Coordinates of C-alpha atoms in Angstrom, one line a residue:
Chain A
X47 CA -7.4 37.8 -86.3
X48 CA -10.1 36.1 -84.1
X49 CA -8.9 36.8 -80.1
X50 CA -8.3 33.4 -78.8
X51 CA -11.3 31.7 -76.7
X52 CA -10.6 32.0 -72.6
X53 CA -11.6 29.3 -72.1
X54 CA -9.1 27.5 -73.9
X55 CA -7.8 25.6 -70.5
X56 CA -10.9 24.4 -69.2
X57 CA -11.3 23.2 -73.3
X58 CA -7.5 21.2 -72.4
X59 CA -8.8 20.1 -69.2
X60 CA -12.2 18.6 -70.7
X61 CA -10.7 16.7 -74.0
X62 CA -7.9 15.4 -70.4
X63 CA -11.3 14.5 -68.6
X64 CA -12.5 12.6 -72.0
X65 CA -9.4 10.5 -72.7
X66 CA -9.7 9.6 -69.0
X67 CA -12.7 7.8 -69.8
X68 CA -11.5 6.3 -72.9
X69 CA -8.6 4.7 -70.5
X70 CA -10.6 3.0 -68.3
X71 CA -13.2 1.9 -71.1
X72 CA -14.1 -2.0 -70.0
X73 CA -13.3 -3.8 -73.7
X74 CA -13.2 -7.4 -74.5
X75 CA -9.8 -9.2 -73.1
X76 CA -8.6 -10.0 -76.4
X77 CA -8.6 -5.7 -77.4
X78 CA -8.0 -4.7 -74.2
X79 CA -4.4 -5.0 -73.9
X80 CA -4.2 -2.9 -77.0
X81 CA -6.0 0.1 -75.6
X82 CA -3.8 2.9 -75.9
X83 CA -3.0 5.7 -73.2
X84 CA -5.1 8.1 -74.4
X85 CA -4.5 10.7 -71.7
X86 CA -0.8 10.9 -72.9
X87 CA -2.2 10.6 -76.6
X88 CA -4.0 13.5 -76.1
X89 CA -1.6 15.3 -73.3
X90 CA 0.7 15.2 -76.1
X91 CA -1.3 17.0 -78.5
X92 CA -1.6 19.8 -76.7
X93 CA 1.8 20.0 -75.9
X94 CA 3.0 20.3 -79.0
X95 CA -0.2 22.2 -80.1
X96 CA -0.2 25.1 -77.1
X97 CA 3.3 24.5 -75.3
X98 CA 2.7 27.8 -73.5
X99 CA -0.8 26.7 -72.1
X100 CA 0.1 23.4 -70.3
X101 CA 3.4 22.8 -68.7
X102 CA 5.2 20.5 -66.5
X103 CA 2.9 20.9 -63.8
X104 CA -0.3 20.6 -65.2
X105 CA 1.2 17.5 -66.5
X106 CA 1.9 16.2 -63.4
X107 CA -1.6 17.5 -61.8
X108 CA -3.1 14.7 -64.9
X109 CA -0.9 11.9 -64.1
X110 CA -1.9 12.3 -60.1
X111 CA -5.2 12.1 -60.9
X112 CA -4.8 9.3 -63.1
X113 CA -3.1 7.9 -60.6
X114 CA -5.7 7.6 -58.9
X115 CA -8.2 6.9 -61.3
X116 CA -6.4 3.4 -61.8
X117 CA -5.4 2.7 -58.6
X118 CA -1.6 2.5 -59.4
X119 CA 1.0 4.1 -56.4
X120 CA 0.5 8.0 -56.5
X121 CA 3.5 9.4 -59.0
X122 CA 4.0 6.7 -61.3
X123 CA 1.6 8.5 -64.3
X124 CA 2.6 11.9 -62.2
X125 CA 6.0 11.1 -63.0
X126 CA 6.0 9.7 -66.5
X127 CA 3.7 12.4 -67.9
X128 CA 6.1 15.0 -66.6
X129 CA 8.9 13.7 -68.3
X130 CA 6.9 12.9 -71.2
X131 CA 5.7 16.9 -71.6
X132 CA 9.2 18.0 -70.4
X133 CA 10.5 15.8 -73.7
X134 CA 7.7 18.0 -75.8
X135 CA 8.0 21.1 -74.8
X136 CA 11.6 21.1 -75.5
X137 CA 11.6 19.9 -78.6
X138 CA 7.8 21.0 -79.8
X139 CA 9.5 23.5 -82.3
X140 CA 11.1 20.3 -84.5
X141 CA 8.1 17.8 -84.0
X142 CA 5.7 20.9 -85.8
X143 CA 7.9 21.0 -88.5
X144 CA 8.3 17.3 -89.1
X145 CA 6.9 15.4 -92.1
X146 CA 3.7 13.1 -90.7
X147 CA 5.7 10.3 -90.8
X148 CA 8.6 11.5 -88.2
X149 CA 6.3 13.0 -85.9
X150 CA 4.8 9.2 -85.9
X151 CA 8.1 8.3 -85.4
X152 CA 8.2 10.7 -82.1
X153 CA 4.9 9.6 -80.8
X154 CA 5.8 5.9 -80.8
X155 CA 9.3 6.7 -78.7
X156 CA 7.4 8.7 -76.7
X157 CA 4.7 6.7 -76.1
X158 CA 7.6 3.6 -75.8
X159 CA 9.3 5.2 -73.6
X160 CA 5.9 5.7 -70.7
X161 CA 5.1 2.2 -71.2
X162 CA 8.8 1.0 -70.0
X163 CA 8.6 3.4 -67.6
X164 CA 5.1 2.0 -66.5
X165 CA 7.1 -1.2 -66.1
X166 CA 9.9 -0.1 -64.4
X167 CA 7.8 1.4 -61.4
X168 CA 5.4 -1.2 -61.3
X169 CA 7.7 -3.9 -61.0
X170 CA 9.1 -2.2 -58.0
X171 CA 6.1 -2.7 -56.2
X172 CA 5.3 -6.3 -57.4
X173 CA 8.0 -8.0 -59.6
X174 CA 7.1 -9.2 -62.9
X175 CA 8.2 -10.9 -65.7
X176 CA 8.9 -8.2 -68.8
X177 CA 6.6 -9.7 -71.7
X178 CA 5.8 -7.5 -75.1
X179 CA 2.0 -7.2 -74.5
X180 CA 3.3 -4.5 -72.3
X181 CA 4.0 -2.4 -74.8
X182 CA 0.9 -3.3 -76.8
X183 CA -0.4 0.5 -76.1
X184 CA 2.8 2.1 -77.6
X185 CA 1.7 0.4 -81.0
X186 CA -1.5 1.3 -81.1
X187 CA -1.4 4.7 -79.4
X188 CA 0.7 5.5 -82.5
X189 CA -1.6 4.1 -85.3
X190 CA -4.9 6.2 -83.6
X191 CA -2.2 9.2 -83.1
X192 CA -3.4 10.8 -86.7
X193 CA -7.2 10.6 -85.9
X194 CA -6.6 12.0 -82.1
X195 CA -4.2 14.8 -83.8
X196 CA -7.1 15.8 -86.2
X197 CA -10.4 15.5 -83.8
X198 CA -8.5 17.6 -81.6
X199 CA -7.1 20.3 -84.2
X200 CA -11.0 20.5 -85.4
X201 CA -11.9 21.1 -81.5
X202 CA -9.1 23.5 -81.3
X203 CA -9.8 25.8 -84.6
X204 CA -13.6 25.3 -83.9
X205 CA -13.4 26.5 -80.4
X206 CA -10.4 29.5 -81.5
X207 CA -7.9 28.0 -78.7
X208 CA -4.9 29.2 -79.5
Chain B
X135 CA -6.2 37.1 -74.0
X136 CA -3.1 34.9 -73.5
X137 CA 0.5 36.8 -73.4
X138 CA 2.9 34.8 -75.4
X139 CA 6.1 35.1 -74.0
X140 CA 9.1 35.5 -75.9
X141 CA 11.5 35.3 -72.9
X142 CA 9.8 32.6 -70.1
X143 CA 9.7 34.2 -67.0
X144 CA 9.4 31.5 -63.5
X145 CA 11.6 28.4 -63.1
X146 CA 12.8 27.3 -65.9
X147 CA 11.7 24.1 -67.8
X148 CA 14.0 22.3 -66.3
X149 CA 13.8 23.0 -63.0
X150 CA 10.1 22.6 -63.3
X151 CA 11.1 19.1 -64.1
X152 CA 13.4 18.4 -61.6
X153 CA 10.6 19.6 -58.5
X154 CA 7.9 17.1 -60.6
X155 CA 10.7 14.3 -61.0
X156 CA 11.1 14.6 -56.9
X157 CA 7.7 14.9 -56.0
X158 CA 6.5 11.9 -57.8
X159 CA 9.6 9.8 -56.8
X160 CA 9.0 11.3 -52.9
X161 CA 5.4 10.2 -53.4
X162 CA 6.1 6.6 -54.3
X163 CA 8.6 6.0 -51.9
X164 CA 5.6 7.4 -49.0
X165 CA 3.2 5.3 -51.6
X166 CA 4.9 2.3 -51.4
X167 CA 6.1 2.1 -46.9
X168 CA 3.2 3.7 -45.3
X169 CA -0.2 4.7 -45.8
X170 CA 0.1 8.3 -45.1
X171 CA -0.9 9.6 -48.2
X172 CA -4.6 7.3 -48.0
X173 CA -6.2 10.7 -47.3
X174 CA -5.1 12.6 -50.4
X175 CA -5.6 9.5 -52.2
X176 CA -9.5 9.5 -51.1
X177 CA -9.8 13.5 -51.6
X178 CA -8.4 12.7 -55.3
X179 CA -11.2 10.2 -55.5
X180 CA -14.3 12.4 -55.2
X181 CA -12.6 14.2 -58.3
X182 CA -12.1 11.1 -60.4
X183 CA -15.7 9.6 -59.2
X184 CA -17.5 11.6 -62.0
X185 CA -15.2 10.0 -64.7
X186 CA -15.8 6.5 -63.2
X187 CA -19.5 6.9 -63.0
X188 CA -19.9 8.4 -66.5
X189 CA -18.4 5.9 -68.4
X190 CA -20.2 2.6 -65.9
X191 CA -23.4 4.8 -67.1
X192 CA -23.9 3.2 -70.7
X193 CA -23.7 -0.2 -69.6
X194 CA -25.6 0.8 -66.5
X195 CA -28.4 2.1 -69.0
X196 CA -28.7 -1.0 -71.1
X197 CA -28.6 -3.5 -68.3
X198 CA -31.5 -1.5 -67.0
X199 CA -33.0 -1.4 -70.8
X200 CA -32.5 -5.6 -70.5
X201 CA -34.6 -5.7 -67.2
X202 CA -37.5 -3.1 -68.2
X203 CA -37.6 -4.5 -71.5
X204 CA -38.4 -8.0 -70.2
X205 CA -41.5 -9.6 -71.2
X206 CA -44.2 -11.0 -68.8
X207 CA -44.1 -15.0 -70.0
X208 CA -40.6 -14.6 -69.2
X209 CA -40.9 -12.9 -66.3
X210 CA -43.6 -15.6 -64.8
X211 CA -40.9 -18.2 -65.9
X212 CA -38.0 -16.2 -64.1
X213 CA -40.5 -16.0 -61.1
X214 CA -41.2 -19.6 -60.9
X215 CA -38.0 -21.2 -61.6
X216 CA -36.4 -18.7 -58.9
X217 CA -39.3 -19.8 -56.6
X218 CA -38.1 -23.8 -57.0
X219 CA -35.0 -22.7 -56.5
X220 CA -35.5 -20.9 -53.2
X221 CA -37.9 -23.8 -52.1
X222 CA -34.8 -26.2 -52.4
X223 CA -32.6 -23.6 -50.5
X224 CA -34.8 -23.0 -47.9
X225 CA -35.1 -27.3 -47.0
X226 CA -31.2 -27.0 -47.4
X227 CA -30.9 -24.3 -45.0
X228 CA -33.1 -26.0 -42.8
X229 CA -30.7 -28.8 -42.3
X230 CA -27.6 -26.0 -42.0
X231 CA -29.4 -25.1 -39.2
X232 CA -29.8 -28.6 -37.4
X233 CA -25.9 -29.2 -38.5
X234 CA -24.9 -25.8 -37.2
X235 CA -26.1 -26.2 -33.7
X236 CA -25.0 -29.9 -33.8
X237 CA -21.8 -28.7 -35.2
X238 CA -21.8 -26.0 -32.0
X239 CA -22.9 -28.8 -29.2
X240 CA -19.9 -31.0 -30.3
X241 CA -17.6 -28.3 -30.5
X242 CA -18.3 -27.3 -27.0
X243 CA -17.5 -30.4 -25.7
X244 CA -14.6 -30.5 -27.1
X245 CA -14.0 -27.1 -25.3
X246 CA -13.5 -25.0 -29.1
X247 CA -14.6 -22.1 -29.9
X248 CA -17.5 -21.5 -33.0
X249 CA -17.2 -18.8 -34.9
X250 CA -20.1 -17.1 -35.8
X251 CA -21.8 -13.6 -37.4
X252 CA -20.8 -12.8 -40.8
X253 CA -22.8 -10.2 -42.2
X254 CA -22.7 -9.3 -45.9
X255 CA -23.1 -6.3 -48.6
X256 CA -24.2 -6.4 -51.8
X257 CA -21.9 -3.8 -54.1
X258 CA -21.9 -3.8 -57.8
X259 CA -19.3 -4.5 -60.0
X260 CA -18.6 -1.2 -62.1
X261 CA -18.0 -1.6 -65.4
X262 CA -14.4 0.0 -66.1
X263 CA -11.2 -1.6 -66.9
X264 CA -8.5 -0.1 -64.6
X265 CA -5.5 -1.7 -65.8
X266 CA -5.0 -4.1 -68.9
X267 CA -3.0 -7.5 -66.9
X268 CA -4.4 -7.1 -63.5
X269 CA -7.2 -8.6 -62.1
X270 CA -8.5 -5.6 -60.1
X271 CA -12.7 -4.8 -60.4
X272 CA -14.1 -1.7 -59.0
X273 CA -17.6 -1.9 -56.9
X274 CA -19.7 0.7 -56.0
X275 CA -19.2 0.2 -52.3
X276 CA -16.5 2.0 -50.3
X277 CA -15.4 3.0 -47.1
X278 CA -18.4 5.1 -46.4
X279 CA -20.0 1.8 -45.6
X280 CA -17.6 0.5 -44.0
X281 CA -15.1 -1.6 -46.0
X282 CA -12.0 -2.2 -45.4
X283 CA -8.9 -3.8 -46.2
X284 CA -8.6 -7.4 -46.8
X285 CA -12.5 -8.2 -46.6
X286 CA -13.3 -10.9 -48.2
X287 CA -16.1 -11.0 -51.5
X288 CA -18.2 -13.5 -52.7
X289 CA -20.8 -14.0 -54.6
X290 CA -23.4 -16.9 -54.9
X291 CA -21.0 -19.6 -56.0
X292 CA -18.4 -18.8 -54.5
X293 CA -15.2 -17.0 -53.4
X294 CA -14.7 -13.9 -55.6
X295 CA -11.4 -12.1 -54.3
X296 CA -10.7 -9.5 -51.7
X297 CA -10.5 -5.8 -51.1
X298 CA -7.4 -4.4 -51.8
X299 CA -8.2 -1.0 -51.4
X300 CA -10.7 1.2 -50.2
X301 CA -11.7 5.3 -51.0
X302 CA -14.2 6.6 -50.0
X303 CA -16.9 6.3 -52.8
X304 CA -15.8 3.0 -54.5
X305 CA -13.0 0.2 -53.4
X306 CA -10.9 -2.3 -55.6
X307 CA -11.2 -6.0 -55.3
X308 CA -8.5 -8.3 -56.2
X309 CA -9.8 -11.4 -58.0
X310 CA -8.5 -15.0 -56.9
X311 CA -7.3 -15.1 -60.5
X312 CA -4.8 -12.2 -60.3
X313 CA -1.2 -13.5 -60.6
X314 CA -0.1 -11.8 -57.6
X315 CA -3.0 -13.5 -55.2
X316 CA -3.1 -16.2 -53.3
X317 CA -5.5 -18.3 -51.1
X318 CA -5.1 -20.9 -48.4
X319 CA -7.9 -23.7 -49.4
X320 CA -8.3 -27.1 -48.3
X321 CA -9.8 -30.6 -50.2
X322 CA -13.8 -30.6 -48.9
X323 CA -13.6 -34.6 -48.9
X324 CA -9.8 -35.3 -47.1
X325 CA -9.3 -31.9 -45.3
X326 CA -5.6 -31.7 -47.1
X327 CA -4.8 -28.1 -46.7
X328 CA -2.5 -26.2 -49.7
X329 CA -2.9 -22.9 -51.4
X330 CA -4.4 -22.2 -54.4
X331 CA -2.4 -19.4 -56.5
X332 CA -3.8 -16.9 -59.7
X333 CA -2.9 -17.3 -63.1
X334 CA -4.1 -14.4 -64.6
X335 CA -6.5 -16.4 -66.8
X336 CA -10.3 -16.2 -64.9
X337 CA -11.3 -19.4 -65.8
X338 CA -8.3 -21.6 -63.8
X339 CA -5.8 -21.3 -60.5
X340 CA -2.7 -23.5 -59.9
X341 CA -2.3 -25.4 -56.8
X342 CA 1.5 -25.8 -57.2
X343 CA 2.5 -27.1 -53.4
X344 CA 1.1 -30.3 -53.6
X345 CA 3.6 -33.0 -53.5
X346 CA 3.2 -36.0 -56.6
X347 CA 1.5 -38.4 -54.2
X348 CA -1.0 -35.7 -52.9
X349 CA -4.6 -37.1 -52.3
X350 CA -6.2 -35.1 -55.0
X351 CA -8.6 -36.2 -57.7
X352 CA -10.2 -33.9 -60.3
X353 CA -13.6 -32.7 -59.5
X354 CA -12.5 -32.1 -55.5
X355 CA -13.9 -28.9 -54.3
X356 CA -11.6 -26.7 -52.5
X357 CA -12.7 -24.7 -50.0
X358 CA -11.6 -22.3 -47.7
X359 CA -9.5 -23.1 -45.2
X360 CA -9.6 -20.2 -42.8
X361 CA -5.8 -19.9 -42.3
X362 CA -4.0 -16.4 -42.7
X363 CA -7.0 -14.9 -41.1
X364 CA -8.7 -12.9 -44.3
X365 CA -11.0 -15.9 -45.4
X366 CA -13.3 -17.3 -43.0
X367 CA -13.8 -20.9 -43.1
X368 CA -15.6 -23.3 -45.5
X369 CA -16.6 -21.0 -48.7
X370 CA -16.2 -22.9 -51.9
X371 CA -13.3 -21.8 -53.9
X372 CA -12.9 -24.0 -56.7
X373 CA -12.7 -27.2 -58.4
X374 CA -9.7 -29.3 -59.5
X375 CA -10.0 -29.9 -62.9
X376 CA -6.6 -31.1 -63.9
X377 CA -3.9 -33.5 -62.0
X378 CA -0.6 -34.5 -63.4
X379 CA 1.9 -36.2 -61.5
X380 CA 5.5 -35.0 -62.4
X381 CA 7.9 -37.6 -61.1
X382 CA 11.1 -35.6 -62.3
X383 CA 9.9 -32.5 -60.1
X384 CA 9.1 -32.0 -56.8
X385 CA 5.5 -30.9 -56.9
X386 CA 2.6 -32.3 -59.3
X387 CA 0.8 -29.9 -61.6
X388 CA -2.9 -29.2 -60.6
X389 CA -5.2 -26.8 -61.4
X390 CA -8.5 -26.1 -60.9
X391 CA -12.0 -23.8 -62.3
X392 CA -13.2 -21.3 -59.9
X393 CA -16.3 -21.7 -59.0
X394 CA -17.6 -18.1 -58.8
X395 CA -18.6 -16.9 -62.1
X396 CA -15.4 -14.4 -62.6
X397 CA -16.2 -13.0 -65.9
X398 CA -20.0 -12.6 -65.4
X399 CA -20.5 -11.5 -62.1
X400 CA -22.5 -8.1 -61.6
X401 CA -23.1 -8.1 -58.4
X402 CA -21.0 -9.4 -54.8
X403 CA -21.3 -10.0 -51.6
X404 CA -18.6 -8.0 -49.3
X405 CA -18.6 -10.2 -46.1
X406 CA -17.8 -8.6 -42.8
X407 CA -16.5 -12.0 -40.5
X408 CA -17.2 -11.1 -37.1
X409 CA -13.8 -12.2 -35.0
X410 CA -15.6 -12.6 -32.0
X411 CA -16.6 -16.1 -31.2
X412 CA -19.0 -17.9 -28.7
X413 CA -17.7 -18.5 -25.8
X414 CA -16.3 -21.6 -24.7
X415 CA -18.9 -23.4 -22.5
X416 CA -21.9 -22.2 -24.5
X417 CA -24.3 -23.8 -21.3
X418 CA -25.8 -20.2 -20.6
X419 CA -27.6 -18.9 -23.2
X420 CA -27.5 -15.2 -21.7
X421 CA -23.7 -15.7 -22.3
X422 CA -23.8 -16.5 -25.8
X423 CA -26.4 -13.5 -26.3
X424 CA -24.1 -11.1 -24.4
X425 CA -21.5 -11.8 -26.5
X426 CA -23.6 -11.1 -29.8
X427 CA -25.8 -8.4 -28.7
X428 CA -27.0 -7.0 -26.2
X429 CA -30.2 -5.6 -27.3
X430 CA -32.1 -8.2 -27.1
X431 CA -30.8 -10.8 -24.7
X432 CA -33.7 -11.4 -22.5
X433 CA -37.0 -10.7 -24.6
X434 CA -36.1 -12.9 -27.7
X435 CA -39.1 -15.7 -27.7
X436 CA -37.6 -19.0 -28.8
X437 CA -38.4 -18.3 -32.6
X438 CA -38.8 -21.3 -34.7
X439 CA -35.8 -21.7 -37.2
X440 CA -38.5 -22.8 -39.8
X441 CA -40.1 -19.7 -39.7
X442 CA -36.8 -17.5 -39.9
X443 CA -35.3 -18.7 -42.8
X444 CA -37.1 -18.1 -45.5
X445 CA -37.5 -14.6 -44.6
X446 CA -33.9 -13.9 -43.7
X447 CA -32.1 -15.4 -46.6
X448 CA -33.5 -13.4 -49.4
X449 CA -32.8 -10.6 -47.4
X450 CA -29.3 -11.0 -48.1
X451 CA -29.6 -11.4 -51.7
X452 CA -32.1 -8.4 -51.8
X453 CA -30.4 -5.3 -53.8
X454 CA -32.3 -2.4 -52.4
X455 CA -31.8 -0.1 -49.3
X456 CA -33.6 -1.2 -46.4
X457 CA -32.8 -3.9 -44.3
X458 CA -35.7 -4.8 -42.8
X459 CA -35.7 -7.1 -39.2
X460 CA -37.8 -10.2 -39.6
X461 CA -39.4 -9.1 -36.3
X462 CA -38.4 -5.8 -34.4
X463 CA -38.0 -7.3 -31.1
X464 CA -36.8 -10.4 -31.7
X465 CA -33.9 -10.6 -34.2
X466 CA -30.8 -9.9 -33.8
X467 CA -29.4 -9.8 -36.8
X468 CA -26.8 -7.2 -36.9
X469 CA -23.5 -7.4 -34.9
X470 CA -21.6 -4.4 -36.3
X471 CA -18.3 -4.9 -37.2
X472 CA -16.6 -1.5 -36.6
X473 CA -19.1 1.1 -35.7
X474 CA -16.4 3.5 -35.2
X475 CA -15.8 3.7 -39.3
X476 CA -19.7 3.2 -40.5
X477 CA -20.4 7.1 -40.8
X478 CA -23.7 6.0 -42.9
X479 CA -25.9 3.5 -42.2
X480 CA -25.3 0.1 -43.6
X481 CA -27.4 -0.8 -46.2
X482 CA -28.9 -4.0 -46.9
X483 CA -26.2 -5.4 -44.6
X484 CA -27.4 -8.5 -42.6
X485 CA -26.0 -11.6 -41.3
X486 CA -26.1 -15.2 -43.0
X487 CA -25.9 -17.0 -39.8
X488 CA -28.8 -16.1 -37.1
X489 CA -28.2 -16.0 -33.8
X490 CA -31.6 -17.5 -32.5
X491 CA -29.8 -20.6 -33.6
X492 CA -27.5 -20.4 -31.3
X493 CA -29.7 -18.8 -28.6
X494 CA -32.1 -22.2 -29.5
X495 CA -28.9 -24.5 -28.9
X496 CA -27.5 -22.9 -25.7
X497 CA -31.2 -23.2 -23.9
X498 CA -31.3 -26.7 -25.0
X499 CA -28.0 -27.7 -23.7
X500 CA -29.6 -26.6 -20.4
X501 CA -32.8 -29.3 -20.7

């Protein structure tokens, strides 16, 4: 057996860093709605992947600095990411098990479940109407959930993070 | 080599939770009442301003690609079509000028004040998407150079939004499209005064105050009408493009295009209105320069308008660093806004208004 890489935190931090990017990409107005959250896609991931490398509170380090990286009040990602990975880490034993097909399944409710949560804070600071494009990104999120899975098992085995 | 434990030692899961679950909640609550956590908020921001600078850099790269990539006919055809163009703004300017201090004269007699002194930035729009259904841009500009909250931005057609919040390296602008903005205009050709509201679409706005038998036409440009204290008077807003009397409701349904190209825009102007006005009897021209600046009260020759123009106005519209004085004595072009926030030195920040103008006028209300 291979020892694992020691780097494997700065490896979750920089795939974090990447989605970041991939969350503020500027897209047409007709797609952009649709861009999923890929820090939680890929927050997620590693959850389930190395639940004893990132915990609660790395979780909510990410969703402060996403926070701010979107300009939303300070704690609304910080709080929905660390319920999110609090939701994962309990049950990451199950969701590995699952066929591909239930852990889709889980991903959507998860990712479901930020988006309303998204709402619910937001409209405290400026009241809105609810309308479905809002949870546009839970839809997609779950259809590019198998391609972010893979890209970042290949990083993982590749890089011997484990 | 990473210990996998069997038995988690530390809080437990779930009081981990329950310490993030506070935090964040104690954090919006500060967040939302008072601006006490602005500093962390701008420490965080020097961490994040890698992220928002590598992924503006593509588009960065091909924009410049577009411009160095140019070819010379079309670069001579640029050159003189932008030359025609600044010929006909100059002879427009010319006549602001002429209205400007007429506009002054008659104000003092009616014993009002004239505002005066806005100085302007030019920040560029970075190209990231912050959040899907707001209407929110990022520019390049922060509150290293002095911005603050509330400013208003422009750009060459016209009103663009305003700054909604500012850290240190980069602020966000709210777009008069946003649903949750709103600006006070008036009608240019009746003076009818109303407020022009976001739809979230960046093509249109709703004016949805006006009664049925308003006085409003479609193709009225609305302008700025100076009230609620964050727009300064008379920038062009809009145009009505749509009216539609509703007899069965209260209010008719208007709306109108924005003038400012919303969706193309690169670059803006951040204006800094200087609150200070001229004084109300404007006889002594020492008084008006005193209240402008002081640097240059006595020795400033009575330059020719004529002459200023041309060179000062493209200095507004020039992107790069150094502001340059038309001469080093004479103008006085910038009245700084808050010197106790500018920790840099403001770049390419100059004033649209001059104040030889207004030098020119107060010595000729003394013939």
């Amino acid at each position: 057996m291979t020892s694992p890489n020691p780097f494997g935190t700065l490896l979750y931090l920089m795939t974090v860093v990447w989605a970041m990017g991939l969350k503020i990409m500027p897209l047409s107005t007709v797609i952009q709605p649709w861009n999923p959250d890929w820090v939680l896609l890929v927050m997620i991931y590693w959850f389930l992947a190395l639940p004893y490398r990132c915990g609660v509170f790395s979780a909510w380090m990410i969703g402060i600095l996403t926070d701010v990286l979107t300009g939303r009040m300070l704690g609304q990602y910080a709080l929905i990411y660390a319920v999110i990975s609090y939701i994962c880490l309990k049950l990451y034993k199950r969701i590995r098990l699952f066929p591909l097909l239930q852990q889709g399944a889980f991903i959507f409710f998860c990712l479901l479940f930020a988006q309303i949560l998204a709402f619910c804070i937001e409209s405290i600071h400026n009241p809105s109407r609810f309308e479905f494009a809002f949870l546009f990104p839970a839809f997609s999120g779950t259809l590019v959930w198998p391609f972010v899975g893979v890209i970042l098992r290949i990083i993982r085995v590749r890089n011997r993070v484990g | 080599m990473v210990i996998k434990l069997l038995f988690a030692s530390g809080p437990s899961i779930n009081t981990r939770l329950l310490v993030a679950v506070l935090l964040s909640v104690l954090m919006l609550v500060i967040d939302q009442h008072n601006p006490r956590l602005i500093k962390l908020r701008s420490a965080l921001s020097y961490v994040v301003y890698p992220i928002l600078s590598t992924v503006n850099l593509p588009f960065e790269f091909f924009s410049n690609l577009k411009n160095s990539a140019i070819s010379y006919i079309e670069l001579r055809e640029e050159n003189k079509r932008l030359k025609e163009q600044q010929f006909i703004s100059d002879g427009k300017l010319l006549k602001f000028a002429a209205l400007e201090k007429e506009n002054i004269r008659l104000r003092s007699l009616l014993q009002s004040s004239y505002k005066i002194g806005e100085q302007v930035l030019v920040a560029e729009i970075l190209s990231v998407n912050l959040v899907p259904f707001d209407h929110v841009v990022l520019v390049n500009k922060g509150s290293r150079f002095g911005l603050h909250l509330k400013q208003p931005v422009l750009d060459a057609q016209g009103v663009v939004g305003q700054v909604v919040r500012t850290s240190p390296l980069t602020s966000e602008v709210m777009l008069i499209t946003d649903p949750n903005h709103a600006i006070p205009v008036q009608i240019n050709r009746n003076g009818l005064r109303t407020i022009a509201v976001g739809t979230g679409q960046l093509n249109r706005l709703i004016l949805p105050f006006l009664p049925n038998n308003a006085d409003v036409q479609p193709g009225d440009l609305l302008i700025t009408s100076g009230m609620g204290g964050t727009f300064p008077q008379g920038y062009p807003v809009a145009v009505v493009e749509r009216v539609e009397a509703q007899p069965h409701r209260p209010f008719a349904l208007i709306s109108a295009t924005p003038k400012a190209a919303l969706d193309k825009i690169r670059e803006v102007l951040i204006v800094w209105s200087d609150s200070k006005s001229v004084p109300l009897n404007t006889a002594g021209s020492s008084d008006t320069n005193a209240s402008t600046d002081k640097s240059s009260s006595d020795t400033t020759p009575p330059a020719a308008t004529e002459e200023l123009l041309p060179e000062k106005y493209p200095a507004v519209l020039r992107r790069k660093k150094v502001f340059k004085p038309v001469d080093d004595e004479s103008s006085t072009l910038v009245i700084d806004p808050e010197p106790s926030v500018v920790n840099e030195p403001k770049v390419g920040a100059t004033d649209i208004m001059s104040t030889e103008k207004i030098e020119r006028s107060g010595e000729e209300m003394n013939d």
